[in-house]
Amino acid sequence: MKLYTYFRSSAAYRVRIALNLKGLDYDAVPIHLVRDGGEHRTPAYLDLNPAGLVPVLEDGGHVLTQSLAIIEYLDETRPQLPLLPAVALDRARVRAIAQSIACDIHPVNNLRVLQYLGREFGLTDKQRSAWYRHWVETGLAAVEAMLANDDRTGRYCHGDAPTLADCCLVPQVFNARRFDCDLSAMPTVLRISEQCAMLEAFRQAAPECQQDAD
Amino acid sequence: MKLYTYFRSSAAYRVRIALNLKGLDYDAVPIHLVRDGGEHRTPAYLDLNPAGLVPVLEDGGHVLTQSLAIIEYLDETRPQLPLLPAVALDRARVRAIAQSIACDIHPVNNLRVLQYLGREFGLTDKQRSAWYRHWVETGLAAVEAMLANDDRTGRYCHGDAPTLADCCLVPQVFNARRFDCDLSAMPTVLRISEQCAMLEAFRQAAPECQQDAD
């Protein structure tokens, strides 16, 4: 398998965690989103993924996009160490936590959105940081409530083994720290994120461990 | 089943389509996102869903959030007329199309984001419309490429029966029209959206057919 990835991309980070948790080997193809105007904007990359986003997974000649869709595909085709629980209600909960991050927090703070706010509306770095922190803090407060008020939460977001939800939580907490967000009201989020950091699969997927880190 | 919904919410609209496609009865509980400062901000609603978002589905006392997670849950627990294909690669494609809309387009243009842009940065209606159109047109152009360049596209986004992808596409096209987006470069998106509009399940789920439409 081949993963087109950018070390700092939250969505690529999720897939790297999932691949590691399942013990799957892959070749990383770095796509730098900033250098030279962005390697994701080259015709070759747009041929691969017309959305011009990372990650892309190539598996036996098949091209897959969208981090959550990729992780569910990996889980269906390599069912060892499942990343989704067996029962429909539990699967719905894990997906809802994952989507609370992947739909409600991350897209609003994506690099291209921050670039647009600066370029088109002339917003300062300070204003864009306030924007970033607002959506992370609002969104992670909701995730904290989902985790803290549900006895299905265990050592990880759902029970005592990592799931798709943890694959999303850890990159989001990484980004929150990078932008100095206030996470003091989110003890469960922090506890689970520290629990994950004890696993090699999460550590090896971190931005600073990638070959393209700068 | 009980669906907490707002007639104009794109995410609630997706779930209404899915429920109708599967022929499932439900009680609609309208949550007005604008009136009186927003009924989604009341303590009672935040108890139900700490994220303060619609939709929420109640099924036999269980509370489910996040539109895509809800639709997958419905598909797993009521497998008649499946909304996801049987084969993993096809499922990944349907989910990727759905997520290209639900992650890459919709969240950036959500009501609360538009409100923030006005309130915090003083952006005018004209600037916010330009923002809206930019993300819809960029995002739907990517969806158009995914659909137009893949022979798995049929009468609908994937094959000749509606899937999760169509549940997401139709509300997004509805919103695009509402904000006068330029869809002229997206013939496949438009063709499929017209095809869907011929089905009663999609028509009955439309905002103007909801009891809370104003």
Short mmCIF file of C-alpha atoms in Angstrom, two decimals:
data_model
loop_
_atom_site.label_atom_id
_atom_site.label_comp_id
_atom_site.label_asym_id
_atom_site.label_seq_id
_atom_site.Cartn_x
_atom_site.Cartn_y
_atom_site.Cartn_z
CA MET A 1 0.00 0.00 0.00
CA LYS A 2 1.01 3.56 -0.68
CA LEU A 3 -0.13 6.51 1.47
CA TYR A 4 0.08 10.03 0.09
CA THR A 5 0.59 12.02 3.23
CA TYR A 6 1.70 15.33 4.72
CA PHE A 7 3.30 15.11 8.13
CA ARG A 8 1.12 17.83 9.64
CA SER A 9 -2.19 16.87 8.00
CA SER A 10 -4.64 15.79 10.65
CA ALA A 11 -6.52 13.58 8.18
CA ALA A 12 -3.34 11.80 7.03
CA TYR A 13 -2.28 11.40 10.68
CA ARG A 14 -5.56 9.53 11.38
CA VAL A 15 -4.86 7.03 8.61
CA ARG A 16 -1.23 6.58 9.70
CA ILE A 17 -2.48 5.65 13.19
CA ALA A 18 -4.99 3.16 11.76
CA LEU A 19 -2.35 1.52 9.54
CA ASN A 20 0.02 1.23 12.50
CA LEU A 21 -2.66 -0.11 14.86
CA LYS A 22 -3.41 -2.85 12.35
CA GLY A 23 0.28 -3.52 11.80
CA LEU A 24 0.01 -2.82 8.07
CA ASP A 25 3.10 -1.91 6.05
CA TYR A 26 2.90 1.01 3.64
CA ASP A 27 5.07 3.33 1.61
CA ALA A 28 4.66 6.99 2.52
CA VAL A 29 4.62 9.41 -0.42
CA PRO A 30 5.06 12.92 1.02
CA ILE A 31 2.91 15.65 -0.53
CA HIS A 32 4.02 19.01 0.81
CA LEU A 33 0.99 21.29 1.19
CA VAL A 34 2.95 24.54 1.49
CA ARG A 35 6.28 24.32 -0.38
CA ASP A 36 6.29 25.55 -4.00
CA GLY A 37 2.64 26.60 -3.77
CA GLY A 38 1.59 23.12 -2.65
CA GLU A 39 2.39 19.78 -4.23
CA HIS A 40 -1.29 18.85 -3.90
CA ARG A 41 -2.03 21.38 -6.65
CA THR A 42 0.11 19.70 -9.33
CA PRO A 43 -1.75 18.16 -12.30
CA ALA A 44 -0.34 14.72 -11.40
CA TYR A 45 -1.75 14.88 -7.89
CA LEU A 46 -5.08 16.29 -9.04
CA ASP A 47 -5.32 13.37 -11.47
CA LEU A 48 -5.01 11.05 -8.48
CA ASN A 49 -7.38 13.03 -6.25
CA PRO A 50 -9.40 15.80 -7.92
CA ALA A 51 -10.16 17.29 -4.50
CA GLY A 52 -6.44 18.05 -4.10
CA LEU A 53 -6.45 16.84 -0.51
CA VAL A 54 -4.39 14.37 1.49
CA PRO A 55 -4.51 11.55 2.36
CA VAL A 56 -4.88 9.21 -0.59
CA LEU A 57 -4.40 5.47 -0.14
CA GLU A 58 -3.41 3.26 -3.05
CA ASP A 59 -4.18 -0.39 -2.47
CA GLY A 60 -3.57 -2.88 -5.28
CA GLY A 61 -4.11 -0.22 -7.94
CA HIS A 62 -7.24 1.16 -6.29
CA VAL A 63 -7.26 4.80 -5.24
CA LEU A 64 -9.12 5.70 -2.04
CA THR A 65 -9.78 9.14 -0.59
CA GLN A 66 -11.26 10.61 2.62
CA SER A 67 -9.61 9.55 5.85
CA LEU A 68 -12.67 8.03 7.56
CA ALA A 69 -13.68 6.11 4.43
CA ILE A 70 -10.10 4.82 4.13
CA ILE A 71 -10.02 3.66 7.75
CA GLU A 72 -13.39 1.88 7.43
CA TYR A 73 -12.09 0.22 4.24
CA LEU A 74 -8.95 -0.95 6.05
CA ASP A 75 -11.13 -2.27 8.86
CA GLU A 76 -13.36 -4.19 6.44
CA THR A 77 -10.54 -5.65 4.36
CA ARG A 78 -8.07 -6.28 7.22
CA PRO A 79 -10.35 -7.18 10.10
CA GLN A 80 -7.57 -8.07 12.54
CA LEU A 81 -7.58 -5.70 15.54
CA PRO A 82 -10.90 -4.09 14.60
CA LEU A 83 -11.24 -0.30 14.82
CA LEU A 84 -15.03 -0.42 15.06
CA PRO A 85 -17.02 -2.38 17.67
CA ALA A 86 -19.24 -5.30 16.65
CA VAL A 87 -22.62 -3.94 17.80
CA ALA A 88 -24.50 -1.37 15.67
CA LEU A 89 -25.23 1.04 18.55
CA ASP A 90 -21.58 1.03 19.58
CA ARG A 91 -20.41 1.47 16.00
CA ALA A 92 -22.74 4.48 15.77
CA ARG A 93 -21.20 5.96 18.90
CA VAL A 94 -17.63 5.50 17.68
CA ARG A 95 -18.52 6.99 14.30
CA ALA A 96 -20.32 9.91 15.97
CA ILE A 97 -17.24 10.75 18.08
CA ALA A 98 -15.03 10.48 14.99
CA GLN A 99 -17.37 12.67 12.95
CA SER A 100 -17.68 15.24 15.74
CA ILE A 101 -14.00 15.80 15.10
CA ALA A 102 -13.74 15.12 11.37
CA CYS A 103 -16.88 17.08 10.42
CA ASP A 104 -17.44 19.66 13.17
CA ILE A 105 -13.93 20.74 14.13
CA HIS A 106 -11.23 19.91 11.62
CA PRO A 107 -12.69 21.21 8.30
CA VAL A 108 -13.30 24.70 9.66
CA ASN A 109 -9.65 24.93 10.71
CA ASN A 110 -8.08 23.28 7.71
CA LEU A 111 -5.03 24.97 6.18
CA ARG A 112 -6.91 26.07 3.06
CA VAL A 113 -9.61 27.73 5.17
CA LEU A 114 -7.03 29.65 7.24
CA GLN A 115 -5.30 30.70 4.01
CA TYR A 116 -8.59 31.93 2.55
CA LEU A 117 -9.39 34.00 5.68
CA GLY A 118 -6.04 35.76 5.34
CA ARG A 119 -6.00 36.16 1.58
CA GLU A 120 -9.62 37.18 0.90
CA PHE A 121 -10.64 38.94 4.11
CA GLY A 122 -7.26 40.22 5.27
CA LEU A 123 -7.61 38.66 8.70
CA THR A 124 -4.51 38.90 10.88
CA ASP A 125 -2.68 35.95 12.40
CA LYS A 126 -4.19 36.91 15.74
CA GLN A 127 -7.72 36.84 14.36
CA ARG A 128 -7.11 33.51 12.66
CA SER A 129 -5.73 32.03 15.89
CA ALA A 130 -8.86 33.20 17.74
CA TRP A 131 -10.97 31.54 15.02
CA TYR A 132 -8.96 28.33 15.34
CA ARG A 133 -9.21 28.20 19.09
CA HIS A 134 -12.93 28.97 19.06
CA TRP A 135 -13.81 25.95 16.89
CA VAL A 136 -11.41 23.58 18.64
CA GLU A 137 -12.56 24.57 22.11
CA THR A 138 -16.28 24.49 21.18
CA GLY A 139 -15.92 21.19 19.33
CA LEU A 140 -13.73 19.41 21.87
CA ALA A 141 -16.03 20.52 24.70
CA ALA A 142 -18.81 18.59 22.94
CA VAL A 143 -16.50 15.58 22.52
CA GLU A 144 -15.57 15.82 26.21
CA ALA A 145 -19.28 15.68 27.14
CA MET A 146 -19.82 12.66 24.85
CA LEU A 147 -16.90 10.87 26.54
CA ALA A 148 -17.34 11.94 30.17
CA ASN A 149 -21.09 11.20 30.37
CA ASP A 150 -21.09 7.70 28.89
CA ASP A 151 -20.00 4.57 30.68
CA ARG A 152 -18.96 3.00 27.39
CA THR A 153 -15.89 5.22 27.57
CA GLY A 154 -12.97 3.18 28.87
CA ARG A 155 -9.23 3.55 28.69
CA TYR A 156 -9.88 4.79 25.18
CA CYS A 157 -12.86 6.63 23.63
CA HIS A 158 -14.86 3.43 23.47
CA GLY A 159 -13.89 0.59 25.77
CA ASP A 160 -10.37 -0.58 26.42
CA ALA A 161 -9.01 -0.86 22.88
CA PRO A 162 -8.36 1.96 20.42
CA THR A 163 -10.99 2.63 17.74
CA LEU A 164 -11.62 4.97 14.83
CA ALA A 165 -12.59 7.59 17.43
CA ASP A 166 -9.09 7.56 18.95
CA CYS A 167 -7.56 7.77 15.45
CA CYS A 168 -9.39 11.11 15.14
CA LEU A 169 -8.99 12.40 18.69
CA VAL A 170 -5.20 12.26 18.91
CA PRO A 171 -4.47 14.38 15.78
CA GLN A 172 -7.07 16.92 16.90
CA VAL A 173 -5.46 17.24 20.34
CA PHE A 174 -2.06 17.57 18.66
CA ASN A 175 -3.39 20.49 16.60
CA ALA A 176 -5.12 22.04 19.60
CA ARG A 177 -1.81 22.12 21.46
CA ARG A 178 -0.01 23.56 18.46
CA PHE A 179 -2.42 26.51 18.51
CA ASP A 180 -2.37 26.90 22.31
CA CYS A 181 -6.02 26.01 22.79
CA ASP A 182 -7.32 25.86 26.34
CA LEU A 183 -7.99 22.19 27.09
CA SER A 184 -8.25 22.55 30.87
CA ALA A 185 -12.00 21.78 30.83
CA MET A 186 -11.43 18.51 28.95
CA PRO A 187 -9.92 16.02 31.37
CA THR A 188 -11.31 12.94 29.61
CA VAL A 189 -10.02 14.06 26.21
CA LEU A 190 -6.59 14.63 27.74
CA ARG A 191 -6.55 11.38 29.69
CA ILE A 192 -7.40 9.33 26.59
CA SER A 193 -4.93 11.22 24.46
CA GLU A 194 -2.18 10.44 27.00
CA GLN A 195 -3.26 6.81 27.07
CA CYS A 196 -2.93 6.65 23.28
CA ALA A 197 0.50 8.28 23.40
CA MET A 198 1.73 5.23 25.31
CA LEU A 199 1.14 3.05 22.25
CA GLU A 200 3.86 2.75 19.62
CA ALA A 201 1.22 2.86 16.84
CA PHE A 202 0.23 6.38 17.84
CA ARG A 203 3.77 7.56 18.56
CA GLN A 204 5.11 6.38 15.18
CA ALA A 205 2.26 8.16 13.37
CA ALA A 206 3.00 11.55 14.95
CA PRO A 207 3.97 14.43 12.65
CA GLU A 208 7.49 14.75 14.10
CA CYS A 209 8.24 11.09 13.26
CA GLN A 210 7.44 11.44 9.56
CA GLN A 211 10.17 11.54 6.92
CA ASP A 212 8.77 14.81 5.53
CA ALA A 213 8.70 16.67 8.88
CA ASP A 214 10.38 20.06 8.66
CA MET B 1 -38.21 6.72 16.18
CA LYS B 2 -37.96 10.42 16.85
CA LEU B 3 -35.90 12.79 14.70
CA TYR B 4 -34.88 16.17 16.08
CA THR B 5 -34.69 18.21 12.92
CA TYR B 6 -34.60 21.69 11.44
CA PHE B 7 -36.19 22.04 8.03
CA ARG B 8 -33.21 23.84 6.52
CA SER B 9 -30.42 21.83 8.15
CA SER B 10 -28.50 19.96 5.51
CA ALA B 11 -27.47 17.26 7.99
CA ALA B 12 -31.07 16.66 9.13
CA TYR B 13 -32.20 16.64 5.47
CA ARG B 14 -29.75 13.77 4.79
CA VAL B 15 -31.27 11.66 7.55
CA ARG B 16 -34.84 12.48 6.46
CA ILE B 17 -33.98 11.16 2.98
CA ALA B 18 -32.46 7.97 4.42
CA LEU B 19 -35.49 7.32 6.64
CA ASN B 20 -37.83 7.85 3.68
CA LEU B 21 -35.77 5.68 1.33
CA LYS B 22 -36.00 2.85 3.84
CA GLY B 23 -39.70 3.47 4.38
CA LEU B 24 -39.22 4.05 8.12
CA ASP B 25 -41.80 5.96 10.12
CA TYR B 26 -40.61 8.65 12.52
CA ASP B 27 -41.87 11.57 14.57
CA ALA B 28 -40.25 14.87 13.64
CA VAL B 29 -39.37 17.14 16.58
CA PRO B 30 -38.58 20.57 15.14
CA ILE B 31 -35.64 22.43 16.69
CA HIS B 32 -35.53 25.96 15.34
CA LEU B 33 -31.90 27.07 14.94
CA VAL B 34 -32.64 30.79 14.62
CA ARG B 35 -35.83 31.72 16.50
CA ASP B 36 -35.42 32.90 20.13
CA GLY B 37 -31.64 32.63 19.91
CA GLY B 38 -31.84 29.01 18.78
CA GLU B 39 -33.74 26.14 20.37
CA HIS B 40 -30.59 24.00 20.02
CA ARG B 41 -29.03 26.13 22.78
CA THR B 42 -31.62 25.30 25.46
CA PRO B 43 -30.41 23.22 28.44
CA ALA B 44 -32.90 20.47 27.55
CA TYR B 45 -31.52 20.13 24.03
CA LEU B 46 -27.90 20.32 25.20
CA ASP B 47 -28.67 17.50 27.62
CA LEU B 48 -29.77 15.44 24.64
CA ASN B 49 -26.86 16.47 22.41
CA PRO B 50 -24.03 18.41 24.08
CA ALA B 51 -22.81 19.52 20.65
CA GLY B 52 -26.04 21.49 20.24
CA LEU B 53 -26.43 20.36 16.66
CA VAL B 54 -29.21 18.74 14.66
CA PRO B 55 -30.07 16.04 13.80
CA VAL B 56 -30.50 13.72 16.75
CA LEU B 57 -32.23 10.37 16.31
CA GLU B 58 -33.91 8.62 19.23
CA ASP B 59 -34.43 4.93 18.65
CA GLY B 60 -35.87 2.80 21.46
CA GLY B 61 -34.45 5.13 24.12
CA HIS B 62 -31.02 5.35 22.46
CA VAL B 63 -29.76 8.76 21.41
CA LEU B 64 -27.72 8.97 18.20
CA THR B 65 -25.92 11.97 16.76
CA GLN B 66 -24.02 12.85 13.55
CA SER B 67 -25.94 12.41 10.32
CA LEU B 68 -23.59 9.94 8.61
CA ALA B 69 -23.28 7.80 11.74
CA ILE B 70 -27.08 7.79 12.05
CA ILE B 71 -27.55 6.73 8.43
CA GLU B 72 -24.99 3.91 8.75
CA TYR B 73 -26.78 2.81 11.94
CA LEU B 74 -30.13 2.76 10.13
CA ASP B 75 -28.52 0.78 7.33
CA GLU B 76 -27.09 -1.78 9.74
CA THR B 77 -30.23 -2.19 11.84
CA ARG B 78 -32.78 -1.93 8.97
CA PRO B 79 -30.93 -3.56 6.09
CA GLN B 80 -33.87 -3.46 3.65
CA LEU B 81 -33.03 -1.25 0.65
CA PRO B 82 -29.35 -0.86 1.60
CA LEU B 83 -27.77 2.58 1.36
CA LEU B 84 -24.24 1.18 1.13
CA PRO B 85 -23.03 -1.34 -1.47
CA ALA B 86 -21.94 -4.83 -0.45
CA VAL B 87 -18.30 -4.70 -1.62
CA ALA B 88 -15.65 -2.92 0.53
CA LEU B 89 -14.15 -0.92 -2.37
CA ASP B 90 -17.60 0.31 -3.41
CA ARG B 91 -18.53 1.13 0.16
CA ALA B 92 -15.33 3.17 0.41
CA ARG B 93 -16.27 5.08 -2.73
CA VAL B 94 -19.79 5.87 -1.50
CA ARG B 95 -18.44 6.98 1.87
CA ALA B 96 -15.76 9.10 0.20
CA ILE B 97 -18.35 10.94 -1.91
CA ALA B 98 -20.54 11.43 1.18
CA GLN B 99 -17.59 12.70 3.22
CA SER B 100 -16.42 15.01 0.43
CA ILE B 101 -19.70 16.79 1.06
CA ALA B 102 -20.17 16.24 4.79
CA CYS B 103 -16.55 17.03 5.74
CA ASP B 104 -15.14 19.24 2.98
CA ILE B 105 -18.10 21.44 2.02
CA HIS B 106 -20.91 21.59 4.52
CA PRO B 107 -19.10 22.34 7.85
CA VAL B 108 -17.33 25.40 6.47
CA ASN B 109 -20.69 26.86 5.42
CA ASN B 110 -22.71 25.84 8.43
CA LEU B 111 -25.02 28.48 9.95
CA ARG B 112 -22.89 28.88 13.08
CA VAL B 113 -19.78 29.52 10.97
CA LEU B 114 -21.55 32.19 8.89
CA GLN B 115 -22.83 33.78 12.11
CA TYR B 116 -19.30 33.83 13.56
CA LEU B 117 -17.88 35.49 10.45
CA GLY B 118 -20.41 38.28 10.77
CA ARG B 119 -20.32 38.68 14.55
CA GLU B 120 -16.58 38.40 15.21
CA PHE B 121 -15.01 39.71 12.00
CA GLY B 122 -17.77 42.08 10.85
CA LEU B 123 -17.95 40.46 7.41
CA THR B 124 -20.79 41.74 5.22
CA ASP B 125 -23.51 39.56 3.70
CA LYS B 126 -21.76 39.95 0.35
CA GLN B 127 -18.46 38.69 1.75
CA ARG B 128 -20.16 35.78 3.45
CA SER B 129 -21.96 34.86 0.23
CA ALA B 130 -18.63 34.88 -1.61
CA TRP B 131 -17.21 32.61 1.10
CA TYR B 132 -20.19 30.29 0.79
CA ARG B 133 -19.98 30.06 -2.97
CA HIS B 134 -16.22 29.51 -2.93
CA TRP B 135 -16.43 26.40 -0.76
CA VAL B 136 -19.49 24.98 -2.50
CA GLU B 137 -18.06 25.51 -5.96
CA THR B 138 -14.60 24.17 -5.03
CA GLY B 139 -16.07 21.21 -3.19
CA LEU B 140 -18.72 20.27 -5.70
CA ALA B 141 -16.18 20.53 -8.55
CA ALA B 142 -14.23 17.77 -6.77
CA VAL B 143 -17.41 15.72 -6.36
CA GLU B 144 -18.20 16.25 -10.05
CA ALA B 145 -14.77 14.86 -10.97
CA MET B 146 -15.29 11.85 -8.69
CA LEU B 147 -18.64 11.15 -10.37
CA ALA B 148 -17.86 12.01 -13.99
CA ASN B 149 -14.61 10.04 -14.20
CA ASP B 150 -15.79 6.75 -12.72
CA ASP B 151 -17.88 4.17 -14.51
CA ARG B 152 -19.39 3.04 -11.21
CA THR B 153 -21.52 6.18 -11.39
CA GLY B 154 -24.95 5.24 -12.70
CA ARG B 155 -28.33 6.89 -12.55
CA TYR B 156 -27.30 7.82 -9.02
CA CYS B 157 -23.89 8.55 -7.45
CA HIS B 158 -23.08 4.85 -7.29
CA GLY B 159 -24.96 2.50 -9.58
CA ASP B 160 -28.67 2.60 -10.23
CA ALA B 161 -30.04 2.80 -6.70
CA PRO B 162 -29.70 5.68 -4.23
CA THR B 163 -27.00 5.43 -1.56
CA LEU B 164 -25.60 7.41 1.34
CA ALA B 165 -23.81 9.55 -1.26
CA ASP B 166 -27.11 10.70 -2.78
CA CYS B 167 -28.47 11.42 0.72
CA CYS B 168 -25.62 13.94 1.03
CA LEU B 169 -25.56 15.27 -2.53
CA VAL B 170 -29.16 16.45 -2.75
CA PRO B 171 -29.14 18.68 0.38
CA GLN B 172 -25.84 20.19 -0.74
CA VAL B 173 -27.23 21.02 -4.19
CA PHE B 174 -30.32 22.50 -2.52
CA ASN B 175 -28.08 24.80 -0.47
CA ALA B 176 -25.93 25.66 -3.45
CA ARG B 177 -29.02 26.86 -5.32
CA ARG B 178 -30.21 28.83 -2.32
CA PHE B 179 -26.95 30.79 -2.37
CA ASP B 180 -26.87 31.16 -6.17
CA CYS B 181 -23.74 29.08 -6.65
CA ASP B 182 -22.56 28.49 -10.20
CA LEU B 183 -23.17 24.81 -10.94
CA SER B 184 -22.80 25.06 -14.72
CA ALA B 185 -19.53 23.07 -14.69
CA MET B 186 -21.18 20.19 -12.79
CA PRO B 187 -23.45 18.36 -15.22
CA THR B 188 -23.18 15.00 -13.44
CA VAL B 189 -24.01 16.48 -10.06
CA LEU B 190 -27.05 18.20 -11.59
CA ARG B 191 -28.17 15.13 -13.53
CA ILE B 192 -28.09 12.93 -10.42
CA SER B 193 -29.77 15.55 -8.29
CA GLU B 194 -32.63 15.74 -10.85
CA GLN B 195 -32.85 11.96 -10.91
CA CYS B 196 -33.20 11.94 -7.11
CA ALA B 197 -35.88 14.62 -7.24
CA MET B 198 -38.07 12.16 -9.15
CA LEU B 199 -38.26 9.93 -6.07
CA GLU B 200 -40.93 10.57 -3.46
CA ALA B 201 -38.41 9.79 -0.66
CA PHE B 202 -36.27 12.76 -1.67
CA ARG B 203 -39.21 15.06 -2.38
CA GLN B 204 -40.86 14.43 0.99
CA ALA B 205 -37.57 15.13 2.79
CA ALA B 206 -37.12 18.57 1.20
CA PRO B 207 -37.07 21.61 3.50
CA GLU B 208 -40.25 23.10 2.05
CA CYS B 209 -42.20 19.92 2.89
CA GLN B 210 -41.34 19.99 6.60
CA GLN B 211 -43.87 21.02 9.23
CA ASP B 212 -41.44 23.62 10.62
CA ALA B 213 -40.73 25.32 7.27
CA ASP B 214 -41.16 29.09 7.46
#
